[in-house]
Structures are given as structure tokens and as C-alpha cells.
mmCIF file of C-alpha atoms in Angstrom:
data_model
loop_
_atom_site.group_PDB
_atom_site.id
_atom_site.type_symbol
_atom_site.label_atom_id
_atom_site.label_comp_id
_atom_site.label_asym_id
_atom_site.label_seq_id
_atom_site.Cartn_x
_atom_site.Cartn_y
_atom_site.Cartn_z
ATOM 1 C CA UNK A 1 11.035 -15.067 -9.066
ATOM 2 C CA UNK A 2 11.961 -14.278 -12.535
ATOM 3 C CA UNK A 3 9.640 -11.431 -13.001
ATOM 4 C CA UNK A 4 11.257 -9.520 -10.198
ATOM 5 C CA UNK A 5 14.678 -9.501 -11.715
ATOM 6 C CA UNK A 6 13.319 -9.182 -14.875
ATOM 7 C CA UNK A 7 11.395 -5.953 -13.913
ATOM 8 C CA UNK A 8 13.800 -4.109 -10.877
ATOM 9 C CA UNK A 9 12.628 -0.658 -12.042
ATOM 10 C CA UNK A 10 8.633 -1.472 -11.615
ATOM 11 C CA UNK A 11 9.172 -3.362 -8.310
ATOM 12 C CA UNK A 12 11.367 0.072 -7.340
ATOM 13 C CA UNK A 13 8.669 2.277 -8.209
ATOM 14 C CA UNK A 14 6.012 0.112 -6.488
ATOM 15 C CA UNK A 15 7.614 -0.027 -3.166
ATOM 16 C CA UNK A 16 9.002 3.651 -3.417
ATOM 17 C CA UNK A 17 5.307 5.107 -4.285
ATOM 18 C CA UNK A 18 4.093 2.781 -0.926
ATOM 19 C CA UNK A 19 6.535 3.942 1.029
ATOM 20 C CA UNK A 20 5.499 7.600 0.591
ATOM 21 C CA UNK A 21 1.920 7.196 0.623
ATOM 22 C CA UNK A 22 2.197 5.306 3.890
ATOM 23 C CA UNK A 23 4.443 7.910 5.038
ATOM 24 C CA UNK A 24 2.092 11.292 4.551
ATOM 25 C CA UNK A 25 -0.810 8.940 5.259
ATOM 26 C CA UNK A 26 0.342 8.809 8.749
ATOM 27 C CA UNK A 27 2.811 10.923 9.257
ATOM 28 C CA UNK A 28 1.205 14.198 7.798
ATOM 29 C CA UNK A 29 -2.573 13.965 7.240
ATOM 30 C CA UNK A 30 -2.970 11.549 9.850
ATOM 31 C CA UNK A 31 -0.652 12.305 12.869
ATOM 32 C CA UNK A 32 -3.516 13.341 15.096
ATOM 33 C CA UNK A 33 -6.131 11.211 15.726
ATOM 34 C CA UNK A 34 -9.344 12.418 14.079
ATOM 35 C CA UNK A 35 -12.770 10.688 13.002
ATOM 36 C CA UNK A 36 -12.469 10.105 8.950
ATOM 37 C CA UNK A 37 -15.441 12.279 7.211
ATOM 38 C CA UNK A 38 -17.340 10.905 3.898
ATOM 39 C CA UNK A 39 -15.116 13.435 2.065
ATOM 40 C CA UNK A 40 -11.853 12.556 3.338
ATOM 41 C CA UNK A 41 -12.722 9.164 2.811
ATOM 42 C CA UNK A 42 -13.821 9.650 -0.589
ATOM 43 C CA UNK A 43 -10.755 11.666 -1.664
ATOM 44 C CA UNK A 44 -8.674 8.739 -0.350
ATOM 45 C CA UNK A 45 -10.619 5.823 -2.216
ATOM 46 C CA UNK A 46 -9.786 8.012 -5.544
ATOM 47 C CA UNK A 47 -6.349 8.397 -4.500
ATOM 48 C CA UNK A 48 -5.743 4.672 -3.729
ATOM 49 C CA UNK A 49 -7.910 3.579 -7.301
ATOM 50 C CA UNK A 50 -6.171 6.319 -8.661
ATOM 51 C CA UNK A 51 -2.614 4.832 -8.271
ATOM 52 C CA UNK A 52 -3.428 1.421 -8.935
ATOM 53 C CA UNK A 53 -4.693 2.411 -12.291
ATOM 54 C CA UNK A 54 -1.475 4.622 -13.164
ATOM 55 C CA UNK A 55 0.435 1.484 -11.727
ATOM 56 C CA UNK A 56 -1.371 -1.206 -14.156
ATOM 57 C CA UNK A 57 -0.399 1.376 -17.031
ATOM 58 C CA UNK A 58 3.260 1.655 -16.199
ATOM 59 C CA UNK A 59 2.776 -2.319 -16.417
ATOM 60 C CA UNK A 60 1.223 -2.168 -20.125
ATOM 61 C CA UNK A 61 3.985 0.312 -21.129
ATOM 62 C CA UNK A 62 7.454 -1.190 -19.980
ATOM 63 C CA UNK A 63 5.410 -4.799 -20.055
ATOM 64 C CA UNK A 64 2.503 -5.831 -22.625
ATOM 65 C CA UNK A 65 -1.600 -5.973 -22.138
ATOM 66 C CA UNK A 66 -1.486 -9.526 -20.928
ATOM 67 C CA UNK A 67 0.015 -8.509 -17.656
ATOM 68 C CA UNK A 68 -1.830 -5.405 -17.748
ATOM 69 C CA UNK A 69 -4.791 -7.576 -17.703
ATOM 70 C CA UNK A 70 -3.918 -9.667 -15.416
ATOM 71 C CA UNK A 71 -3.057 -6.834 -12.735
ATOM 72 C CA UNK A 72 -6.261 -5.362 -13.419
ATOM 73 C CA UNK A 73 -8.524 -9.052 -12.647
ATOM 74 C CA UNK A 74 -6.060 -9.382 -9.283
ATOM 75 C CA UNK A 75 -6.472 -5.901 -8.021
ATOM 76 C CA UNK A 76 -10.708 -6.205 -8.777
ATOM 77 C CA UNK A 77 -11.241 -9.746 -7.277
ATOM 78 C CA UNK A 78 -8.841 -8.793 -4.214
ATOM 79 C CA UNK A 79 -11.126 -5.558 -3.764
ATOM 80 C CA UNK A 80 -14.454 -7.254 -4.001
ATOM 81 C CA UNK A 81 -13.593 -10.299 -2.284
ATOM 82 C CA UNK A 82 -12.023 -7.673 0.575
ATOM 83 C CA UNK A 83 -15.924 -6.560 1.485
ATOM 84 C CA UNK A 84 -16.422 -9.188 3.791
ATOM 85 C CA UNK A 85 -13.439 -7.486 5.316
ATOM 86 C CA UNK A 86 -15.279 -4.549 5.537
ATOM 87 C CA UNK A 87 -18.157 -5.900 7.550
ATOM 88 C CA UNK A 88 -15.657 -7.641 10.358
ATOM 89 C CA UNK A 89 -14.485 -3.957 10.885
ATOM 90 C CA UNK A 90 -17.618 -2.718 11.665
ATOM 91 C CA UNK A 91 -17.994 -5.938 13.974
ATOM 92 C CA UNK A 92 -14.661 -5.653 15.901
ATOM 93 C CA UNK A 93 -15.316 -1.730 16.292
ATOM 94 C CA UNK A 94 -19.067 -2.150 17.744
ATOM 95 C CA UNK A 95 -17.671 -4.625 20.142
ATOM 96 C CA UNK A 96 -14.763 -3.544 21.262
ATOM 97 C CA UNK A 97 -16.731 0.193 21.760
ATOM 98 C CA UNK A 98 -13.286 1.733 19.502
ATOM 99 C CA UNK A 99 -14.096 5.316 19.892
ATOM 100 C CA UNK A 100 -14.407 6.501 16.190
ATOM 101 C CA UNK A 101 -11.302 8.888 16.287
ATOM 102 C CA UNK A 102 -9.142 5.889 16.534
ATOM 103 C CA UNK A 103 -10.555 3.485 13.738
ATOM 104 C CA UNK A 104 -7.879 4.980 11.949
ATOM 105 C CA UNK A 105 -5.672 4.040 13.808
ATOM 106 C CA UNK A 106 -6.202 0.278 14.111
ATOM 107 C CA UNK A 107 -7.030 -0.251 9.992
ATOM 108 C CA UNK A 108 -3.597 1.461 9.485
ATOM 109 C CA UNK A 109 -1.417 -0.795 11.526
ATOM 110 C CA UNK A 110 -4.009 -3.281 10.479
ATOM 111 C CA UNK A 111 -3.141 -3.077 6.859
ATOM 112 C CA UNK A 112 1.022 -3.033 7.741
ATOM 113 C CA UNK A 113 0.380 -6.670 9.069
ATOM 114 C CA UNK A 114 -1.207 -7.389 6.076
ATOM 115 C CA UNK A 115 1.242 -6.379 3.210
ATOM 116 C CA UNK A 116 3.884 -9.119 5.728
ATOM 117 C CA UNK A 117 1.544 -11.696 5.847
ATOM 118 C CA UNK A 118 0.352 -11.516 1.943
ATOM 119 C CA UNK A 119 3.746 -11.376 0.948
ATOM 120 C CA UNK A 120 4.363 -14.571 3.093
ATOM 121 C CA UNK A 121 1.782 -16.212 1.663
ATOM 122 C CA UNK A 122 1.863 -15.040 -2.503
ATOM 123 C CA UNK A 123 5.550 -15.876 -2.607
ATOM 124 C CA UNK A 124 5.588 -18.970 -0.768
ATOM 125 C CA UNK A 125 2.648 -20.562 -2.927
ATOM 126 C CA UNK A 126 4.018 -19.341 -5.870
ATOM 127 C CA UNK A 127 7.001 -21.726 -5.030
ATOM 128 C CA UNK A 128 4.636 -24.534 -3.845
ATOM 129 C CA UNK A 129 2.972 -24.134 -6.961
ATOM 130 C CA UNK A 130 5.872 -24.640 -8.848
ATOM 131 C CA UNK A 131 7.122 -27.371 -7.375
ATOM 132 C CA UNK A 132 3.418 -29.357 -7.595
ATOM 133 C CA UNK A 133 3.039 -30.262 -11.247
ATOM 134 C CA UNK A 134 2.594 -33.893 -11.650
ATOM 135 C CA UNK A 135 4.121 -35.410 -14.772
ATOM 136 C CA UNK A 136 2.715 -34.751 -18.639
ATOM 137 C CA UNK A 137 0.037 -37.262 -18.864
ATOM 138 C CA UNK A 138 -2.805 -38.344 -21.750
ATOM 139 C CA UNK A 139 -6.470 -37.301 -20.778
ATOM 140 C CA UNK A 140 -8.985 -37.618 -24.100
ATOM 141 C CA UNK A 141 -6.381 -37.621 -26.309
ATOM 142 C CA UNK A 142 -4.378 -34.449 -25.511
ATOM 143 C CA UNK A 143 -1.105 -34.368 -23.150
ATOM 144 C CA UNK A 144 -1.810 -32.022 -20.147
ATOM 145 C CA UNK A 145 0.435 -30.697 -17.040
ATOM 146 C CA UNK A 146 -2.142 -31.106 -13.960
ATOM 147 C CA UNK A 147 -0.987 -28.965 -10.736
ATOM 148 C CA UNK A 148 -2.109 -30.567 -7.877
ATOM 149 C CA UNK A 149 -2.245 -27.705 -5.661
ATOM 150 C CA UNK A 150 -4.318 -25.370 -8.552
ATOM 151 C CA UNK A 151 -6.565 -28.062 -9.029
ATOM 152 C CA UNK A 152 -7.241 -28.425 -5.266
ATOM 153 C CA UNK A 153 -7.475 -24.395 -5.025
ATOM 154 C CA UNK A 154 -9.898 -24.746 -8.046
ATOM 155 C CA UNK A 155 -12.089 -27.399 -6.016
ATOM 156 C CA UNK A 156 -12.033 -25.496 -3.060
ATOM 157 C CA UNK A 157 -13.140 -22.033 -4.776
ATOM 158 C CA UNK A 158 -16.066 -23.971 -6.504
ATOM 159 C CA UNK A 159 -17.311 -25.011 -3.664
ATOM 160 C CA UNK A 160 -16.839 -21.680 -1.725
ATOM 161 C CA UNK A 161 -18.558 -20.154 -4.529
ATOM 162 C CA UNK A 162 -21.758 -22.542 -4.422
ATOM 163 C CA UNK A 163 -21.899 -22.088 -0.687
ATOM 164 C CA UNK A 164 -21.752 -18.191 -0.161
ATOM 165 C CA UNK A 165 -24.504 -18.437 -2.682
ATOM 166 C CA UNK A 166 -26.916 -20.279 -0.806
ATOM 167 C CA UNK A 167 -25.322 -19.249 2.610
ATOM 168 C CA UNK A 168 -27.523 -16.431 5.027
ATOM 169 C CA UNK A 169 -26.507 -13.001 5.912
ATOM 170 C CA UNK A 170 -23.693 -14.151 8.918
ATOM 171 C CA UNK A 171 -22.799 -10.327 9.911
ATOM 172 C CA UNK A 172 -24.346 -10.310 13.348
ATOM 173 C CA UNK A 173 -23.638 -7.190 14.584
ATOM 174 C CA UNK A 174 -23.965 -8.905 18.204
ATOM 175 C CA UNK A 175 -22.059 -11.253 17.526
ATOM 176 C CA UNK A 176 -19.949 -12.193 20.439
ATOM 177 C CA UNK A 177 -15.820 -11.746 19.835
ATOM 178 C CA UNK A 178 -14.516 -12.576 23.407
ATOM 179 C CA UNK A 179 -14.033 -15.980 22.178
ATOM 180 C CA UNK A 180 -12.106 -15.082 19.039
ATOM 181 C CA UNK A 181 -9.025 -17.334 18.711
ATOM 182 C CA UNK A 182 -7.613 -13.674 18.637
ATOM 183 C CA UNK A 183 -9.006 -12.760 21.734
ATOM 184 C CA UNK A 184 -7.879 -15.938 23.704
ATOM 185 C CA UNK A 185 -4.045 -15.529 22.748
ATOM 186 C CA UNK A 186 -4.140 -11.972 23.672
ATOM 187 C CA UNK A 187 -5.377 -13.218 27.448
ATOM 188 C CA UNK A 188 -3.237 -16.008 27.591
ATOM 189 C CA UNK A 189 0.087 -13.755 26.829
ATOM 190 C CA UNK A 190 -0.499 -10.484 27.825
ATOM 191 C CA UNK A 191 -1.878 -8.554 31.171
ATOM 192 C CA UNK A 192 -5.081 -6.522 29.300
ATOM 193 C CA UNK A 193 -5.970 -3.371 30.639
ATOM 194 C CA UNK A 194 -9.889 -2.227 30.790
ATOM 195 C CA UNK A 195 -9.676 0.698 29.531
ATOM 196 C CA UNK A 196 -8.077 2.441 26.534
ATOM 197 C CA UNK A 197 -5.557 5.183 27.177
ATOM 198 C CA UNK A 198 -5.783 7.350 24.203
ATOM 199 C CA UNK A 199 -4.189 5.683 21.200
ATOM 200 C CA UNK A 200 -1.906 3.526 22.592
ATOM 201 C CA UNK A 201 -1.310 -0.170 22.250
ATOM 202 C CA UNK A 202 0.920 -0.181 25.336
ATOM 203 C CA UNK A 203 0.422 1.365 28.742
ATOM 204 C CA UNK A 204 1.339 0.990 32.259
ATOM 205 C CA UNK A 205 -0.887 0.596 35.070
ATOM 206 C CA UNK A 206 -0.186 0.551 38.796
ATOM 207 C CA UNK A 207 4.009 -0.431 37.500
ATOM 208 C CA UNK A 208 2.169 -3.431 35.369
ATOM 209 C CA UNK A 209 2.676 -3.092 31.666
ATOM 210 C CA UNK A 210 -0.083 -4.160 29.695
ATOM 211 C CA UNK A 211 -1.841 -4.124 25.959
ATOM 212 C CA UNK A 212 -4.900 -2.030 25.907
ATOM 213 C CA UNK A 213 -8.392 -3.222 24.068
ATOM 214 C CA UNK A 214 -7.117 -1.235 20.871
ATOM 215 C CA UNK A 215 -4.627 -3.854 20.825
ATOM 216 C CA UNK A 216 -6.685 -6.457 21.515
ATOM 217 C CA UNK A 217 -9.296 -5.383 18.565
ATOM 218 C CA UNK A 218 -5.964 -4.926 15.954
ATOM 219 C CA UNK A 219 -5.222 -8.608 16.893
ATOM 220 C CA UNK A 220 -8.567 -9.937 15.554
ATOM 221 C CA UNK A 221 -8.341 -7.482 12.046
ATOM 222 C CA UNK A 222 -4.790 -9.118 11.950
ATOM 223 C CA UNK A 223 -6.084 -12.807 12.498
ATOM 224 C CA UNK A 224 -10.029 -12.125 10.266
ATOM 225 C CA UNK A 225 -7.478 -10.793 7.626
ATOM 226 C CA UNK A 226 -5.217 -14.170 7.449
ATOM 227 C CA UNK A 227 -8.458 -16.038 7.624
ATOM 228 C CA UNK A 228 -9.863 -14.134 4.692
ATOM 229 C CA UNK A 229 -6.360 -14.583 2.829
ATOM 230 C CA UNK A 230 -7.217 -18.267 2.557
ATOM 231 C CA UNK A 231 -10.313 -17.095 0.036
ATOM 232 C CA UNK A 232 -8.921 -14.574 -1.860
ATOM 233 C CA UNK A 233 -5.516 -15.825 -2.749
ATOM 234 C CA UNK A 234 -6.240 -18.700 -3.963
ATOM 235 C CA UNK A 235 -8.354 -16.642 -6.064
ATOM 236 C CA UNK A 236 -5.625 -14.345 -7.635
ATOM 237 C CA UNK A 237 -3.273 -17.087 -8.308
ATOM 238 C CA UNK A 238 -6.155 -18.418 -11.051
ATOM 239 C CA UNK A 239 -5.015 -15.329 -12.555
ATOM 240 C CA UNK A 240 -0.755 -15.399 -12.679
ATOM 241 C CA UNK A 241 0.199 -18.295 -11.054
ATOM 242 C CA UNK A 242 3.586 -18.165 -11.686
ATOM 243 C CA UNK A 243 4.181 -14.360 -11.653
ATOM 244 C CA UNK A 244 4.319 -13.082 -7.964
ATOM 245 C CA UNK A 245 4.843 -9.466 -8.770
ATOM 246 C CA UNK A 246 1.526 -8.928 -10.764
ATOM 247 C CA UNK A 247 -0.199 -11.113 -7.569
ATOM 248 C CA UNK A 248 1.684 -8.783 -4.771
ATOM 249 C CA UNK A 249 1.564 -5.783 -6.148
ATOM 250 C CA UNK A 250 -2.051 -5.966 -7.456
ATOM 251 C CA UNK A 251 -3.038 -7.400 -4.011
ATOM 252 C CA UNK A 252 -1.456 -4.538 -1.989
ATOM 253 C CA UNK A 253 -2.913 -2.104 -3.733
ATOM 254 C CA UNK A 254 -6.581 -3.305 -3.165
ATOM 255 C CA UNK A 255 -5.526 -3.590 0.661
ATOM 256 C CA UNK A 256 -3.981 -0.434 0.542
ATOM 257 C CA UNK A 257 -7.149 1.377 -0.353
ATOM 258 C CA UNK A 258 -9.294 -0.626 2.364
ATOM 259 C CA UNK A 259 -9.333 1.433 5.021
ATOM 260 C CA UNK A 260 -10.663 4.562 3.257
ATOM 261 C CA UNK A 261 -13.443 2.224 1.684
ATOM 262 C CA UNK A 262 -14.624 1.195 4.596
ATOM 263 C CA UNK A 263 -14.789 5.000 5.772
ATOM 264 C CA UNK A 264 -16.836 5.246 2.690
ATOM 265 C CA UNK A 265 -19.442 2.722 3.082
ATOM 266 C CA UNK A 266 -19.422 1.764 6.482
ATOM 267 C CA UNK A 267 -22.959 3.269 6.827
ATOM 268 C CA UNK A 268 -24.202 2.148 3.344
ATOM 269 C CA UNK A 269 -23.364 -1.651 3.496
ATOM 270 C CA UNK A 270 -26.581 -3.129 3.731
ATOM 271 C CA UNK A 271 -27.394 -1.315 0.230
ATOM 272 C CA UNK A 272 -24.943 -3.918 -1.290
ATOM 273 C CA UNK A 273 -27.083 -6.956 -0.768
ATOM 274 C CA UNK A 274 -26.720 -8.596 -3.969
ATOM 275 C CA UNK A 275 -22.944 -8.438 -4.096
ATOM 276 C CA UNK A 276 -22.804 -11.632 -2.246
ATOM 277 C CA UNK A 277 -24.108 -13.227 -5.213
ATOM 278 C CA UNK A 278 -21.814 -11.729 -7.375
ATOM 279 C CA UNK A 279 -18.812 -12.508 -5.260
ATOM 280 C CA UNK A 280 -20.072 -15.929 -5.537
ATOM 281 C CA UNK A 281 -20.478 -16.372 -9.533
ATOM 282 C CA UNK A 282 -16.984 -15.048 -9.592
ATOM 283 C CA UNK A 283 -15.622 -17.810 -6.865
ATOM 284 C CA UNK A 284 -17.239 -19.984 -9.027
ATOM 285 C CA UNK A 285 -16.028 -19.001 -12.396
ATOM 286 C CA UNK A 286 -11.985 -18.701 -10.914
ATOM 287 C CA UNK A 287 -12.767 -22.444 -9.541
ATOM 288 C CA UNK A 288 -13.802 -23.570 -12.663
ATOM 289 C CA UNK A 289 -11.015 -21.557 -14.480
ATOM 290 C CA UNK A 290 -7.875 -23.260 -12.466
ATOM 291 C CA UNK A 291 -9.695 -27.064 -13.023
ATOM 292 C CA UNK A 292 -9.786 -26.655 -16.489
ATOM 293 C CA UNK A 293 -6.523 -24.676 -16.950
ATOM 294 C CA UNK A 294 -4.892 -27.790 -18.130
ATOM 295 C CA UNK A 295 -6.938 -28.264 -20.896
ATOM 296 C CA UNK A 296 -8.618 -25.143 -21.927
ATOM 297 C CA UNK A 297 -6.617 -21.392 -20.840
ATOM 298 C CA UNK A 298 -9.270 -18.614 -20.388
ATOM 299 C CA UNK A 299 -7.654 -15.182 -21.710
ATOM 300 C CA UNK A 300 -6.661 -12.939 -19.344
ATOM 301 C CA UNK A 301 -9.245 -9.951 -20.900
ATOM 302 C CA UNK A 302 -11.830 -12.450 -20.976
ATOM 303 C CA UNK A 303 -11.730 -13.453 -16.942
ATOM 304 C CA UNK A 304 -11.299 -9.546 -16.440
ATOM 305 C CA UNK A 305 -14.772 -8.818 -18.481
ATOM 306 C CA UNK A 306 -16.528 -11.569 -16.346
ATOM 307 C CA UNK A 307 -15.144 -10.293 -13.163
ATOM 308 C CA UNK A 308 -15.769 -6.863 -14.270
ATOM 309 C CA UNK A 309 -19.567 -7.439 -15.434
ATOM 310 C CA UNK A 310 -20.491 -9.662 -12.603
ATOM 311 C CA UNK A 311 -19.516 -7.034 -10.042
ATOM 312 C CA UNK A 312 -20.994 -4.153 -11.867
ATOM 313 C CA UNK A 313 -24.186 -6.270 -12.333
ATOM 314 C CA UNK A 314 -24.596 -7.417 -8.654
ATOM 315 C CA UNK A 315 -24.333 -4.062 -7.314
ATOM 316 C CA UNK A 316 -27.221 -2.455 -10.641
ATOM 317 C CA UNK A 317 -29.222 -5.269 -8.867
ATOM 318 C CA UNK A 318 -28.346 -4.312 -5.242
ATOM 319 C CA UNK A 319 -29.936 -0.472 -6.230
ATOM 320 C CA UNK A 320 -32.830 -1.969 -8.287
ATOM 321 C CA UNK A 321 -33.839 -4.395 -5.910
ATOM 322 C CA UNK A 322 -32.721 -3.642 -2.083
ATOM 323 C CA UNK A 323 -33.539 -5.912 0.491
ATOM 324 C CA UNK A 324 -37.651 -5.823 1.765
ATOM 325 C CA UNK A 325 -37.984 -3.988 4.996
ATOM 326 C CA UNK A 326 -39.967 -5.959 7.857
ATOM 327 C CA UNK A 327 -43.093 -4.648 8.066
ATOM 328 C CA UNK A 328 -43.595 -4.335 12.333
ATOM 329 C CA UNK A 329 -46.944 -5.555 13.335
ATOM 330 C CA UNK A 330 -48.256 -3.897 16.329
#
């Protein structure tokens, strides 16, 4: 926790600039209920970028490039790892018929749940992490500090890596969500009305109050986003292990700007179909990185160039060569 009372002025103007966007997001150009347009949406995804950039140079300034660096690989594997996230949206939307006006609605309250539950999770395993390092030891003649929980996050992000590779297009948008785990706990504590009433969670029917299916469908973004969390953080913390103000704020700021990505590309995801393997090169690579931290440290520029070239490569390739079309014989 040392970086946070080392740096009260940057945490400040982190949580102050949140705050405010959060505030006229909602409160001003958002306090009606409206269906996003690819311009809005656009104008928002600059915004979002936009801050995070200023942000990580406020960090260089009062800090030094290391962090700046390491704010920058955070915020860029959060973002690309957070496209999966993009295609449950579209899933819990086309299932739970969310009338387009209020998608809004449910990726803002969506993303509140998720700046609590990240920070549950960075600052707790930044403490676990801590408290895992097994004694100095002798491996081929040099003394290394082996943490047991990195090296299992390393293990598990290799194989994650090697598996999305090889793994089939999963996004089937048929897919049936009544069974979510979401879905079930919902049903089992809550009366659940059939039919939405405008954009309310809440509403009362026949004296009986009960959770509409906007609820419902904000439950499963909640619960898809903690299941996603257990990819992507172990992911960041490859990157500042022991700093959880580079990891949160870096991490918010790629969630922040979610919900007016996936207004931006909703319609266009199929034209990323070589991201996957990009996403899982850089699995891969972050695996590797935290099993061999003990004995070799990748620089911090070094894993941001990798990240950076592997996602700018895997979407060159997505344009140059999309996806064959079936060819429908009659």
C-alpha cells in the first residue's frame, strides 16, 4: 500500500476526474434514456483513451517512465483482454430482447459493480502476493525469491494462452442464458416480473415487488465480468505486482471506456477475427514473463512493445485476411 501514501495527490486526481465523468456521463448527457449512435460512441471512446493517456503522463511527470510504462501495458492488456467482454454484451442483450435505448443503462451500472469488485480483487492479491514468497533458495547457481502464487498465475496464463489459441469461435449468439448461475440466483431470491417497465430495476405488480429482466440481464454482466476478472488480472499483476495503484487505476480506466467501445463495434466484431490469436500470444508471453520473473525481469517498455505489436498485428491481419464466407449451395 505504499504507493498510495506515497502518491495522495495522483490517487486524488484519479478518483476526483472519475467521479465527474461518471457524474455528467449519467447525470447530464445520459439522464434520458436514448439508443447510443456510432458518433456518440466514438466521441466517448476518444474521451475515455483520451484521459487515460493524460493520466499515464501525470504518472511519468510527478513519477518516472517505469511506472509510466507499466500503466500503459495494464491499461492495453485490460482493454484487449476486455473484448470477450464485449461479445457477452451482445449475448445477454439478444437474449434478454433489452430494447436498445436501455443498453446504456445496464453497461453503466454494469461497470459501477465492476470498479467494487476489481478493487476487491487487485488489492487483496496484491496482499496475497506479498505474503507468498517462499524463502531465497539456489536454482543453477543463482539465489532466487519464487512467489508461489505468480508462478501459479504464470502456469495458469500459459495454458490459457495455448488454449484460446487452438479453441473455436464459442460466441453463440443462441446460446441459451436461462441457466446462467446468474440467472438461477436471481429466481431463487427474487419474484421476476415478465416484462420490463421502462428503465427500472424495481417495480411493483399487483402489490408484489419484484426485479424486472433488466435486472436480471445486469446480474449476468455483473457475474461474466467477475468470471472474466479471473483472466485478466492475473494478467496485469505480471506487470506491477506489488504496486496496486498503477494495477487499479490502469484497470478502471480500460473498464471505464467499455461501454462506449462496445457502442462502437458492436456491429463490426466479426471483422476482428484474428485478435483471438493475438490475445493469445500475449496470455502466453505474460505466463511466461511471471515463471521466469525470478530469474530473468523483462523491462517494463519491452512487455509494452510486445503487447503493443501483437495487438496492432492481429487486428492488420484481421483486415488483410477476414474470415471466408460460406458459399450456400442451392
Amino acid at each position: 500500500m505504499d504507493h498510495l501514501i506515497n502518491h495522495p495527490g495522483l490517487l486524488g486526481v484519479f478518483g476526483v476526474v472519475v467521479i465527474i465523468m461518471l457524474l455528467l456521463d449519467l447525470g447530464v448527457f445520459n439522464r434520458h434514456s436514448h439508443t447510443v449512435s456510432t458518433k456518440e460512441a466514438l466521441i466517448w471512446t476518444v474521451v475515455w483513451i483520451g484521459l487515460a493517456m493524460c493520466f499515464s503522463g501525470v504518472i511519468y511527470y510527478y513519477m518516472d517512465f517505469e511506472n509510466f510504462a507499466r500503466f500503459q501495458s495494464a491499461y492495453w492488456i485490460e482493454k484487449a483482454l476486455s473484448v470477450d467482454n464485449l461479445f457477452v454484451f451482445i449475448l445477454v442483450f439478444t437474449f434478454f430482447k433489452v430494447p436498445k435505448e436501455l443498453h446504456h443503462r445496464v453497461l453503466f451500472w454494469g461497470i459501477i459493480g465492476a470498479l467494487v469488485f476489481r478493487a476487491i480483487f487487485i488489492f487483496a492479491g496484491v496482499e496475497i502476493i506479498n505474503m507468498t514468497y517462499l524463502p531465497a533458495m539456489e536454482i543453477f547457481g543463482q539465489t532466487v525469491e519464487i512467489n508461489a502464487v505468480l508462478t501459479v498465475f504464470g502456469v495458469f496464463l500459459l495454458i490459457s494462452g495455448i488454449k484460446s489459441w487452438f479453441a473455436k469461435d464459442e460466441h453463440d449468439e443462441n446460446e441459451d442464458l436461462s441457466k446462467n448461475f446468474a440467472v438461477r440466483m436471481v429466481h431463487k431470491f427474487f419474484k421476476v416480473s415478465d416484462e420490463y417497465d421502462g428503465e427500472k430495476f424495481f417495480t411493483v405488480k399487483n402489490g408484489v415487488r419484484m426485479v424486472t429482466p433488466l435486472f436480471v440481464a445486469l446480474m449476468v454482466i455483473e457475474f461474466t465480468d467477475v468470471i472474466f476478472a479471473v483472466d485478466s488480472i492475473p494478467a496485469i499483476f505480471a506487470i506491477a505486482p506489488d504496486d496496486p495503484f498503477i494495477l487499479y487505476t490502469s484497470n478502471i480506466f480500460a473498464i471505464l471506456g467499455l461501454r462506449s467501445l462496445y457502442f462502437l463495434l458492436a456491429n463490426f466484431m466479426d471483422k476482428f477475427s484474428k485478435l483471438k490469436y493475438g490475445l493469445a500470444i500475449i496470455l502466453a508471453f505474460i505466463g511466461t514473463k511471471m515463471i521466469i520473473s525470478p530469474f530473468y525481469h523483462v523491462d517494463s517498455m519491452v512487455s509494452l512493445s510486445v503487447i503493443g505489436g501483437v495487438l496492432t498485428l492481429s487486428v492488420i491481419a484481421s483486415f488483410m485476411f477476414p474470415p471466408k464466407k460460406e458459399v450456400s449451395t442451392k
